[in-house]
Short mmCIF file of C-alpha atoms and ligand atoms in Angstrom, two decimals:
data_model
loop_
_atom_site.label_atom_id
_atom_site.label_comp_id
_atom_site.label_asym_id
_atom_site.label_seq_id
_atom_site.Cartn_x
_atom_site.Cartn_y
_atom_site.Cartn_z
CA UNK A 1 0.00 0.00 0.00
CA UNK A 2 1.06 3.99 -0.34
CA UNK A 3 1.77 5.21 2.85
CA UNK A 4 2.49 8.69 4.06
CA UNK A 5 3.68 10.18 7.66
CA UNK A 6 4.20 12.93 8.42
CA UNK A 7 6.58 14.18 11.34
CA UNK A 8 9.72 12.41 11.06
CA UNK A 9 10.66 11.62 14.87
CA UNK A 10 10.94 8.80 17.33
CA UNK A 11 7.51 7.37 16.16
CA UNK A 12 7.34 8.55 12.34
CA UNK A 13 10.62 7.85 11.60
CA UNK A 14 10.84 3.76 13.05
CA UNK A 15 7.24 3.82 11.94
CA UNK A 16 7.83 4.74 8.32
CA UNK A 17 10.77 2.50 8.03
CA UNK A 18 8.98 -0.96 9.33
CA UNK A 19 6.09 -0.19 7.14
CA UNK A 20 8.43 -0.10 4.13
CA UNK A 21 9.97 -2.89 5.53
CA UNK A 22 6.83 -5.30 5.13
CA UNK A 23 6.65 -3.86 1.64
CA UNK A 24 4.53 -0.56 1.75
CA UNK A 25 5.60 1.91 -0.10
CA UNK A 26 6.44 5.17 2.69
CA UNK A 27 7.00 8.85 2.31
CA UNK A 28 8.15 10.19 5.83
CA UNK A 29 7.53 13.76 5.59
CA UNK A 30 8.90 16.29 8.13
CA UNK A 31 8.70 20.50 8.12
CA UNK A 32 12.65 20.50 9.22
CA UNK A 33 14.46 20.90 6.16
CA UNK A 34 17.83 19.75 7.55
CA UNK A 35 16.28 16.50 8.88
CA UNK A 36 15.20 15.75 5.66
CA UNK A 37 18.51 16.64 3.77
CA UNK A 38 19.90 14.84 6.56
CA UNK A 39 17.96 11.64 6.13
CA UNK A 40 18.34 11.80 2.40
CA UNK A 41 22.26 11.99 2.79
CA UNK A 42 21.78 8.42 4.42
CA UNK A 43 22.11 9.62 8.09
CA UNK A 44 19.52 9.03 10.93
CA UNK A 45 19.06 11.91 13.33
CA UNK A 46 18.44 9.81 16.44
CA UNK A 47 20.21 6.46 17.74
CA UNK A 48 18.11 3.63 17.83
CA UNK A 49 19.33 -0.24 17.68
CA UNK A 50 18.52 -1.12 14.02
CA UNK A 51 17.09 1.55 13.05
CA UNK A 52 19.89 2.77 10.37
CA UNK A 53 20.09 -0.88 8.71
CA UNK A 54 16.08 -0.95 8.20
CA UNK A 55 16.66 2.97 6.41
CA UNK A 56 19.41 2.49 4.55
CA UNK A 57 17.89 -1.21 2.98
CA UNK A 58 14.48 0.51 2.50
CA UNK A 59 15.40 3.22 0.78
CA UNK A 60 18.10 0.85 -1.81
CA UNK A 61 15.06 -1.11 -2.10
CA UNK A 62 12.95 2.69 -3.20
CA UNK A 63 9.91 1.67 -0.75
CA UNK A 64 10.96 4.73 1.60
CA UNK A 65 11.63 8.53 0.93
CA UNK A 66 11.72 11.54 2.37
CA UNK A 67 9.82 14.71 1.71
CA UNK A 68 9.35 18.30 2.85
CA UNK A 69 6.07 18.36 1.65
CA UNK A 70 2.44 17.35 3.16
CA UNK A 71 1.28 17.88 -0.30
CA UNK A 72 3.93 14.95 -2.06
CA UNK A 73 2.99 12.74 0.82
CA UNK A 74 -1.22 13.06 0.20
CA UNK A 75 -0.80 12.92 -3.05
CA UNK A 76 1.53 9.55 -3.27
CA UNK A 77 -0.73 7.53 -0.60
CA UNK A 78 -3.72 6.40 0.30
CA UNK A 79 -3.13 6.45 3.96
CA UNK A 80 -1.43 9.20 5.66
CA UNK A 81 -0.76 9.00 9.14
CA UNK A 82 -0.09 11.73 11.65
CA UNK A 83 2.57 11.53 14.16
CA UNK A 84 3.75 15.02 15.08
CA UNK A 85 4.96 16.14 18.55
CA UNK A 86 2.40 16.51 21.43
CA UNK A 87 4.28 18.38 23.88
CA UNK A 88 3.31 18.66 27.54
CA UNK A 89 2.13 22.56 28.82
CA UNK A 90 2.96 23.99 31.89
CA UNK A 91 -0.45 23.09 33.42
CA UNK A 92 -0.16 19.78 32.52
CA UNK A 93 -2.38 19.64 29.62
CA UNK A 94 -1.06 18.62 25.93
CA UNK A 95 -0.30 21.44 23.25
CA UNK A 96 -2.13 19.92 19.96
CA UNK A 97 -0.88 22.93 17.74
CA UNK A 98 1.13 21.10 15.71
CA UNK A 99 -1.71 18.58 15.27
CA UNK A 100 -4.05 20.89 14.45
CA UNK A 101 -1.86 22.25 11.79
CA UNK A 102 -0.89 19.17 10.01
CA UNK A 103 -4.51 18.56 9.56
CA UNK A 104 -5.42 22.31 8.09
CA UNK A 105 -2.96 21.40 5.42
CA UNK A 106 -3.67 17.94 4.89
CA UNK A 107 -7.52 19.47 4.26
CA UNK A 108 -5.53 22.43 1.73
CA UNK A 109 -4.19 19.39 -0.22
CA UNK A 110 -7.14 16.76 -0.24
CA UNK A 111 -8.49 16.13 -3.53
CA UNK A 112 -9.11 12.56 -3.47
CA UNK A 113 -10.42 10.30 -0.68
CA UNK A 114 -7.54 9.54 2.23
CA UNK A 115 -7.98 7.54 5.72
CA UNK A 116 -6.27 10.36 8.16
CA UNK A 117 -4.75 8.59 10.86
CA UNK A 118 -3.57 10.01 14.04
CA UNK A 119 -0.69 8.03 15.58
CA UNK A 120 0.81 10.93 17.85
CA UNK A 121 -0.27 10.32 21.71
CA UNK A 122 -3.45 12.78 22.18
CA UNK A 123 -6.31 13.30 24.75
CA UNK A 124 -9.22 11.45 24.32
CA UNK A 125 -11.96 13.52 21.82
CA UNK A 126 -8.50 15.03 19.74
CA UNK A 127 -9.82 12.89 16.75
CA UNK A 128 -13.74 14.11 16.97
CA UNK A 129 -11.58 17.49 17.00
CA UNK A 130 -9.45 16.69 13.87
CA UNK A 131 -12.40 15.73 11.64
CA UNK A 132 -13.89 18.94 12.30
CA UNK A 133 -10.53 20.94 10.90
CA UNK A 134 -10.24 19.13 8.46
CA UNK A 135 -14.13 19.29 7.42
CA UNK A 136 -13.24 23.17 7.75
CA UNK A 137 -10.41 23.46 5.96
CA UNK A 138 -11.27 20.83 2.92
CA UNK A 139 -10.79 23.28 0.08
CA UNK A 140 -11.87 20.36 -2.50
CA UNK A 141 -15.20 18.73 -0.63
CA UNK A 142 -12.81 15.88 -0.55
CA UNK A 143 -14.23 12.64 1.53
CA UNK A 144 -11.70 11.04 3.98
CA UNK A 145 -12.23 9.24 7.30
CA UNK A 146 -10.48 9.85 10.01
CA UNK A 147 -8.69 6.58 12.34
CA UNK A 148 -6.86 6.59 15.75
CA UNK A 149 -4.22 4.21 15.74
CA UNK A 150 -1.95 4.40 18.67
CA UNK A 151 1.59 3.57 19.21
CA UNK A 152 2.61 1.68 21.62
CA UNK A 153 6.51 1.27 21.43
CA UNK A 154 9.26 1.53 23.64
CA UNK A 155 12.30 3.72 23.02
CA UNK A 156 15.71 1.57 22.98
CA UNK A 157 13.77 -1.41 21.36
CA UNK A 158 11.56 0.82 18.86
CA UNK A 159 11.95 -1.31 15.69
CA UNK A 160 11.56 -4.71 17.67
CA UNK A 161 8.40 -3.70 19.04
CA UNK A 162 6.58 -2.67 15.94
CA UNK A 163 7.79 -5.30 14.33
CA UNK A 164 6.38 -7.79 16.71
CA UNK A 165 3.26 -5.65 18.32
CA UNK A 166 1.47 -7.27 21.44
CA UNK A 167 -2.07 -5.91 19.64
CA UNK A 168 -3.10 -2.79 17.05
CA UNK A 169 -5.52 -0.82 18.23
CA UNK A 170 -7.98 0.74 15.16
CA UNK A 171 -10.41 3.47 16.35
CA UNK A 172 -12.43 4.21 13.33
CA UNK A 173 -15.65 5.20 12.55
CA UNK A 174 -16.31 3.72 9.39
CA UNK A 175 -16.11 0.31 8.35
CA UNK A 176 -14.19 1.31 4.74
CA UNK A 177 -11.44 2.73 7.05
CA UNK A 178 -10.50 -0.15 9.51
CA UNK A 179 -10.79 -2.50 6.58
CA UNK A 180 -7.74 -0.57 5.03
CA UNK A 181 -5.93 -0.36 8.59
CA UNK A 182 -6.37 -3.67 8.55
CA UNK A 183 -4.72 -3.94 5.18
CA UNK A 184 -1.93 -2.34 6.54
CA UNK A 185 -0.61 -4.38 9.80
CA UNK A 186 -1.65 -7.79 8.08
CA UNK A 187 2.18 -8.34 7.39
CA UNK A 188 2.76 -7.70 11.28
CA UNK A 189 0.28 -11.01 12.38
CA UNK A 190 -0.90 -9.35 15.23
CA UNK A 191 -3.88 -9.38 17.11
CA UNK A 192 -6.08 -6.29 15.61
CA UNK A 193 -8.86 -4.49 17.99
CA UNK A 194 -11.14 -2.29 16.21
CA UNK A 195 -12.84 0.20 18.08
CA UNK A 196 -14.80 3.53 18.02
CA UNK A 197 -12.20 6.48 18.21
CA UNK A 198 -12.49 7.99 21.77
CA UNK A 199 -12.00 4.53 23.14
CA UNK A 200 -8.49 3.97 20.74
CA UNK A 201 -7.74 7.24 22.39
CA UNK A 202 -8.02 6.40 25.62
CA UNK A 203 -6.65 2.96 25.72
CA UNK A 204 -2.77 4.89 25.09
CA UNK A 205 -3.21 7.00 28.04
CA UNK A 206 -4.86 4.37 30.16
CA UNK A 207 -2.02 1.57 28.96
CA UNK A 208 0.83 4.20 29.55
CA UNK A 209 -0.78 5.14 32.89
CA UNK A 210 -0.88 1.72 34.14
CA UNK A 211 2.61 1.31 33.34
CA UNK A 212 4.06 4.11 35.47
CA UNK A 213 1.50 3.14 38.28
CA UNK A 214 2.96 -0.33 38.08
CA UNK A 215 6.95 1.17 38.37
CA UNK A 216 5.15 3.70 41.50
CA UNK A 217 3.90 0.84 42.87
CA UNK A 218 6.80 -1.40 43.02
CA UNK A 219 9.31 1.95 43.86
CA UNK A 220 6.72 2.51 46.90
CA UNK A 221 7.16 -1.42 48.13
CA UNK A 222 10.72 -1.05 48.00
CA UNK A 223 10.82 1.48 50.65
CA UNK A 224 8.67 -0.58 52.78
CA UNK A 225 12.17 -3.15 52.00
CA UNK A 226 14.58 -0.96 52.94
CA UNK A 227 12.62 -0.57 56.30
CA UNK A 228 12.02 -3.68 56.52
CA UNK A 229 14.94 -5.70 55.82
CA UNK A 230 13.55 -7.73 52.97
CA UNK A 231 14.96 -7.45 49.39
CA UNK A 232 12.82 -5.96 46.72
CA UNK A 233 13.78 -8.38 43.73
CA UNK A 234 12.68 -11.43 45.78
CA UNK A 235 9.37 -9.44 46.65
CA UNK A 236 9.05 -8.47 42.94
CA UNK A 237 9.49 -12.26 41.38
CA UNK A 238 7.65 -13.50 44.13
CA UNK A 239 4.70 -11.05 42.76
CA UNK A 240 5.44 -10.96 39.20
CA UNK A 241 4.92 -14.69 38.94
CA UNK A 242 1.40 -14.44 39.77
CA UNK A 243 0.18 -14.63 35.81
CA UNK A 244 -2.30 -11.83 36.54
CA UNK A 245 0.19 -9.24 37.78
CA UNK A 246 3.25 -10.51 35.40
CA UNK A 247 6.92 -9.55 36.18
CA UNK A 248 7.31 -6.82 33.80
CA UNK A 249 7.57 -3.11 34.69
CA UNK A 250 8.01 -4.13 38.18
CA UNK A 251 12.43 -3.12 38.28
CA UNK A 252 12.56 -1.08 40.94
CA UNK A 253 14.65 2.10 40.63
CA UNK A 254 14.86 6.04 41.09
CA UNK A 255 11.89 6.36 39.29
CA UNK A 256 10.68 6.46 35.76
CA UNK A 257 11.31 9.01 33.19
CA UNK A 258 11.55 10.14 29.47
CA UNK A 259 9.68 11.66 27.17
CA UNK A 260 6.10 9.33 27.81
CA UNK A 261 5.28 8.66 30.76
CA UNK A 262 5.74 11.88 32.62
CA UNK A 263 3.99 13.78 30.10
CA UNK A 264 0.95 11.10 29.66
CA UNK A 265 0.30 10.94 33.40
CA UNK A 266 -0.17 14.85 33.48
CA UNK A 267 -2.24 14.83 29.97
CA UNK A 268 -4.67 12.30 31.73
CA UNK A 269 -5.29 14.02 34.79
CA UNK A 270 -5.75 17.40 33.70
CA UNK A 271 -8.31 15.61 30.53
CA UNK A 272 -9.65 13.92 33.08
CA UNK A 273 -10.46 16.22 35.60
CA UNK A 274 -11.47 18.10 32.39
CA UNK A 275 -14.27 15.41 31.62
CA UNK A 276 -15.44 16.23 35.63
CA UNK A 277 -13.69 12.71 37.17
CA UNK A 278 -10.57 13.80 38.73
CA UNK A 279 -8.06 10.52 38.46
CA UNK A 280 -6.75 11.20 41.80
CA UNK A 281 -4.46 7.39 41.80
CA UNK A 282 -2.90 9.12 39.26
CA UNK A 283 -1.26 12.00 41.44
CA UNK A 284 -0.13 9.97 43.72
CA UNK A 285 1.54 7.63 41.12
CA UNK A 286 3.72 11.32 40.44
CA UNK A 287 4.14 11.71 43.68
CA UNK A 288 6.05 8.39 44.51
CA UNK A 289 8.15 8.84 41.53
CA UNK A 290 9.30 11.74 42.65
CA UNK A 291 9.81 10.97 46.25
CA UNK A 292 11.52 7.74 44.89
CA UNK A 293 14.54 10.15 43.68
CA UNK A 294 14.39 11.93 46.43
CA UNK A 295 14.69 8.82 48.98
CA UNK A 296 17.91 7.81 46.55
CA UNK A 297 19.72 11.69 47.19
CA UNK A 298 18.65 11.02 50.81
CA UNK A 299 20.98 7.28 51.03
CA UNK A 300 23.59 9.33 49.14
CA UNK A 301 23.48 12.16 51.84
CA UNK A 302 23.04 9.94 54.75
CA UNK A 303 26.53 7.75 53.67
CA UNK A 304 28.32 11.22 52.41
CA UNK A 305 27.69 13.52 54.73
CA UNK A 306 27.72 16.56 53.24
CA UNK A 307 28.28 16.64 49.18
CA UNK A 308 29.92 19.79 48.98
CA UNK A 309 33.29 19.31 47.37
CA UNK A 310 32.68 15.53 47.14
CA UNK A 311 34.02 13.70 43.85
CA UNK A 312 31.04 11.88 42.91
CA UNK A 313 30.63 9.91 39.11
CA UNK A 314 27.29 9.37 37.67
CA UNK A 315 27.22 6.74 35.04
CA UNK A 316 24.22 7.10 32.85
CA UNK A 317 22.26 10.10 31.85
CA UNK A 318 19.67 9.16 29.45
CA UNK A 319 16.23 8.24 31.11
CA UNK A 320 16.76 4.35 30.03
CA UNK A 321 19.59 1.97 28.46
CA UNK A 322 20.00 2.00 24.58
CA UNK A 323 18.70 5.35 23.43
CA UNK A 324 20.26 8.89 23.39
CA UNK A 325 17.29 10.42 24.88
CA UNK A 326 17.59 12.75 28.02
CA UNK A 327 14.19 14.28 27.81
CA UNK A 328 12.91 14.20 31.54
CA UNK A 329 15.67 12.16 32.58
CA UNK A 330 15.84 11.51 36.34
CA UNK A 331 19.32 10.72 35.72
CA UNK A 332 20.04 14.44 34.66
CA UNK A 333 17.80 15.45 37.41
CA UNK A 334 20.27 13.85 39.95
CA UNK A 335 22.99 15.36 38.46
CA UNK A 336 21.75 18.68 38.60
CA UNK A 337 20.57 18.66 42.47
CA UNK A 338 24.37 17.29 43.11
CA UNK A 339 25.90 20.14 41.20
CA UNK A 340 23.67 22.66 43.25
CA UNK A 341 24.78 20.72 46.85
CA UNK A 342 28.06 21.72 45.54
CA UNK A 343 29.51 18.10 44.67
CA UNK A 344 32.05 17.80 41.83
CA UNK A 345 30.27 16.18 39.52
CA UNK A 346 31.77 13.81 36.58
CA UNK A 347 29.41 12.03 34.04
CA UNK A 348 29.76 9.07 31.62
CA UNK A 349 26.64 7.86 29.15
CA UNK A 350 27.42 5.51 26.26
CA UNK A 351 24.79 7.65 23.81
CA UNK A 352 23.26 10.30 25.54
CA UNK A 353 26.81 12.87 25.70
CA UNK A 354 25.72 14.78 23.36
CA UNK A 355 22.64 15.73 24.09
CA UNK A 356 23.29 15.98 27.77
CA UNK A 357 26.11 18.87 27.24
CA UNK A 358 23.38 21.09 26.08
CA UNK A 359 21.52 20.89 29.36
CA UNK A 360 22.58 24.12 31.17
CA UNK A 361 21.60 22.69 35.26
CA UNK A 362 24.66 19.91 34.34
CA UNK A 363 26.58 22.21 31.68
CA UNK A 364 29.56 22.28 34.99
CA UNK A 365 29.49 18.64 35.52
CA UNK A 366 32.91 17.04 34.03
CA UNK A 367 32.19 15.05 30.82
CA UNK A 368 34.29 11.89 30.38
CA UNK A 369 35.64 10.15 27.73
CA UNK A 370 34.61 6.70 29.07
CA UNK A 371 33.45 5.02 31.64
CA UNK A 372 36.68 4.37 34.06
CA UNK A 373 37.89 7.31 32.94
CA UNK A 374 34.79 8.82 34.99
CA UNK A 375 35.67 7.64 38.44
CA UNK A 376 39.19 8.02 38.29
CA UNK A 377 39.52 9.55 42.11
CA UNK A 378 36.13 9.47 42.88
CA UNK A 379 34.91 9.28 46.65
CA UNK A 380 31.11 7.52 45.26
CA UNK A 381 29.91 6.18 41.86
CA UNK A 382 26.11 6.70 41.60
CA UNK A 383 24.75 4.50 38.77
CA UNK A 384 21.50 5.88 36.69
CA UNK A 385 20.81 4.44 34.21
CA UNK A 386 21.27 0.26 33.39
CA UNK A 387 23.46 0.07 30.29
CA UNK A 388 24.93 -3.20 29.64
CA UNK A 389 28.09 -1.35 29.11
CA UNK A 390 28.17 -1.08 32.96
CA UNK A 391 27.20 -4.20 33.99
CA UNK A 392 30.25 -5.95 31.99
CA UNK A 393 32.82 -3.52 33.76
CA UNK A 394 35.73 -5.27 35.37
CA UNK A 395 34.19 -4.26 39.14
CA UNK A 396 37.81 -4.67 40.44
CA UNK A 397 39.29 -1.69 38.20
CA UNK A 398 36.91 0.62 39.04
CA UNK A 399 37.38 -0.33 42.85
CA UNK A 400 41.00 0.71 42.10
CA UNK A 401 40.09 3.61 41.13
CA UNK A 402 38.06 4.88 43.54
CA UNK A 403 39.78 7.10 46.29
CA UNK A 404 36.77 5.62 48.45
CA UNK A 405 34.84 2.75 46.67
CA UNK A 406 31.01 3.55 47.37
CA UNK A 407 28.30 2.87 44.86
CA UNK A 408 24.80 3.96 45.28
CA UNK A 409 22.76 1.72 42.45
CA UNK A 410 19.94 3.21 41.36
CA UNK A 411 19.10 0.85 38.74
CA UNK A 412 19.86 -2.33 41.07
CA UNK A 413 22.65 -3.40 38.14
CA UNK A 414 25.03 -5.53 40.72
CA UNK A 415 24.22 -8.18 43.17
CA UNK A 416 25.26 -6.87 46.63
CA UNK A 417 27.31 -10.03 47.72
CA UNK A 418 29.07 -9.68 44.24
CA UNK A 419 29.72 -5.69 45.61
CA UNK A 420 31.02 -6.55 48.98
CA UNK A 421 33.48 -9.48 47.94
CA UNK A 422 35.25 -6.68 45.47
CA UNK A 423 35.22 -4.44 48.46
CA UNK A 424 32.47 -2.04 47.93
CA UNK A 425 30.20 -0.42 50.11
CA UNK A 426 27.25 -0.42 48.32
CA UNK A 427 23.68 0.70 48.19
CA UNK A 428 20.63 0.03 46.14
CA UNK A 429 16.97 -0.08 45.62
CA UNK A 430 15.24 -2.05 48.18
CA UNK A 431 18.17 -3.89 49.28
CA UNK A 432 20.14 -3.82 52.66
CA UNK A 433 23.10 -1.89 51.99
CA UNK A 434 26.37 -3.95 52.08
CA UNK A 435 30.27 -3.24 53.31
CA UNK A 436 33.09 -4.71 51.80
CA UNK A 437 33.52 -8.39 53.55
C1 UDX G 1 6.75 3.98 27.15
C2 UDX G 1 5.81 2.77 26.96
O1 UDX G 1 6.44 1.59 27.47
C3 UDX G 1 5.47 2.58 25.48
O2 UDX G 1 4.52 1.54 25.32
C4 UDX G 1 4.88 3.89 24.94
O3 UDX G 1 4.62 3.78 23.55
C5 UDX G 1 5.84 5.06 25.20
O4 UDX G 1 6.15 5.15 26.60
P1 UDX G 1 9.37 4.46 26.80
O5 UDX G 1 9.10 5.75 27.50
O6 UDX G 1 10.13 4.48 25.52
O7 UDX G 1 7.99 3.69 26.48
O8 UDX G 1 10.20 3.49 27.79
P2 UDX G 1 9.85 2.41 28.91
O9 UDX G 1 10.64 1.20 28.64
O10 UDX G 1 8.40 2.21 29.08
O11 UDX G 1 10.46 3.10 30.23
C6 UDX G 1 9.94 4.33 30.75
C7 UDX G 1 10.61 4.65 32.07
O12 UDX G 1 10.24 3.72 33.08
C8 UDX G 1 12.15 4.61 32.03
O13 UDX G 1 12.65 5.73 32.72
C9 UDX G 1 12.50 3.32 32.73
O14 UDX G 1 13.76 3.38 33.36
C10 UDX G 1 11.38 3.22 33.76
N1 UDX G 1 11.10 1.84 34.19
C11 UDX G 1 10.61 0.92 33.31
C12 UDX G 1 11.32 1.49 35.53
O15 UDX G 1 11.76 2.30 36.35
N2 UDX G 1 11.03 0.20 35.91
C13 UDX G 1 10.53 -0.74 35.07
O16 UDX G 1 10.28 -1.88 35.51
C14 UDX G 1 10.32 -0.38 33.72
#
């Protein structure tokens, strides 16, 4: 089939290029002229495993392009999907300008019929809103329909999880419309649920909601460990293999992050207190995640004393292993409230460098080259984020070191009998802290 998306990011982009993978034929269109030059010189703006191999052999094979224009991409496709940025506002509610423009000038350019699908993450009653612009704006009395098809994929293993979906959710409200959408994912032999479009809308912010309130709860039991004695990865297997709850999403740690769930959680209370039935769970969800971080610079404190002046490496800045993304990072976070205590500060991420040098709270941290390199002399090691990278580290190097060897684990990488035989004194998440035997 002829498929268009436009926006070119995290979702269009991985979108776009496992649609033309199963043999559509995709034009990922973007408004950012450099991204596009940049994508048509062979280069992918953002680091995601796989993600450069499935471009580069789509676009040999000619089933992917790229284009600057909304008008190339409606006129080349039957299908043109929406999946633009929905960034959070300061109140906690979702800006849906960029939405709302795409869809004026998808209406300018509509002179045949087109399914309009909206992939990007929006409020329930955004699509209701959508068909009316585009009713507005339809220059050409052009028919189209118009879908919600949510995306449900996870940063760091983007193309793996559209290429092997759990489900596909179809919110349409014609019949002619989910038959086509069904035309589309039958490559990806998934289980398909067709629905009206409010509920497809919903089910995103209700599935992402879930998630986080599944990470609060577990981050909330693991305080009730530390207090306790008990250890919060026994507790979690012990739970997670009940079938109904599942292990999954149940890794303790400083908290979740990024650029979904923080902004989803806010979207669906403010739409929901909007609709007159406040989701009050939902606060409280936010309000263990950030008390979880809190609790960790608390541990750190408690051991330090006083961070002022203290040599302390963070490895880890982006908000999860194999990505380069640092938006709403609790990793950065940490760094930040360290650099404000008055710690010295030194920092090591395998992919998220980069990006992380333009934040100014961190811009006086001290960037390293690699990942012993980064606590050369330092009196802790705070790990915050779980790359594999640090898990394979020859422990008894860094010890070395160390001027005093004390990890705080926020991502519970090491076993703590492993930690204390090297001669650590460590601490993590829902564990009894151990010294060196
Ligand atoms: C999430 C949803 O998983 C995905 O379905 C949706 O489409 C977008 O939002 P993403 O934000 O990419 O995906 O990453 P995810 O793997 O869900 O992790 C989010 C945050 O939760 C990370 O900061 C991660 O460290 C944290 N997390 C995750 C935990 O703290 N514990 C866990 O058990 C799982």
């Amino acid at each position: 089939m002829d498929l268009s998306i436009i926006g070119s990011g995290y979702v269009g982009l991985v979108t776009g290029a496992c649609f033309a993978d199963v043999g559509h034929n995709v034009t990922c269109v973007d408004n950012d002229a450099h991204k596009i030059e940049v994508l048509r010189a062979g280069r992918v703006p953002i680091y995601e495993p796989g993600l450069e191999e499935l471009i580069h052999r789509n676009v040999a094979a000619h089933r992917l392009r790229f284009s600057g224009s909304i008008k190339e991409g409606v006129d080349n496709s039957q299908i043109v999907f929406i999946a633009v940025p929905t960034p959070p506002q300061s109140d906690g509610s979702v800006d849906l300008s960029f939405i709302e423009k795409v869809a004026r000038e998808i209406a300018g350019v509509l002179t045949d019929y087109r399914v309009i699908v909206d992939k990007s993450t929006v409020p329930v009653k955004t699509g209701e809103k959508v068909a009316e612009s585009i009713k507005r704006y339809n220059r050409h009395g052009a028919k189209f329909d118009v879908v919600s098809n949510p995306e449900f994929l996870r940063e760091g293993c983007a193309v793996h999880d559209l290429m092997h979906p759990d489900r596909i959710v179809i919110g349409a409200q014609s019949e002619h419309a989910a038959d086509l959408m069904k035309k589309v994912y039958e490559p990806f032999m998934a289980p398909i649920l067709v629905t009206d479009i409010n509920s497809a809308e919903l089910i995103k912010h209700a599935a992402n909601s879930f998630l986080a309130l599944k990470i609060s709860y577990i981050n909330a039991v693991s305080a009730i460990c530390e207090a306790s004695g008990a250890d919060i990865e026994k507790v979690a297997d012990g739970i997670g293999m009940d079938q109904r709850i599942g292990r999954n999403f149940l890794n303790a740690g400083i908290g979740y992050g990024g650029s979904c769930f923080p902004k989803d959680i806010a979207a669906f209370i403010t739409i929901s207190e909007k609709l007159g039935v406040p989701f009050s769970l939902l606060k409280e969800v936010q309000h263990i995640n950030a008390a979880q971080k809190e609790r960790f610079l608390k541990s750190i404190r408690d051991t330090l004393w006083v961070l002022r002046e203290k040599k302390i490496t963070v490895w880890g800045l982006t908000f999860k292993p194999d990505t380069d993304d640092i938006r709403s990072s609790v990793a950065i976070d940490l760094v930040g409230d360290m650099l404000r205590e008055g710690a010295q500060v030194s920092v090591y991420d395998p992919k998220g460098m980069e990006r992380a040098r333009e934040i100014s709270e961190i811009k006086s941290a001290r960037f390293c080259e690699n990942a012993l390199d980064a606590v050369d002399g330092a009196e802790a090691l705070v790990i915050a984020t779980e790359w594999e990278e640090f898990a394979n580290v020859d422990l008894a190097v860094v010890k070395e070191k160390m001027t005093t060897p004390i990890v705080f684990d926020g991502r519970n990488l090491f076993d703590p009998s492993t930690m204390a035989k090297v001669g650590f004194r460590y601490h993590s998440i829902g564990r009894t802290p151990v010294t060196p035997d």
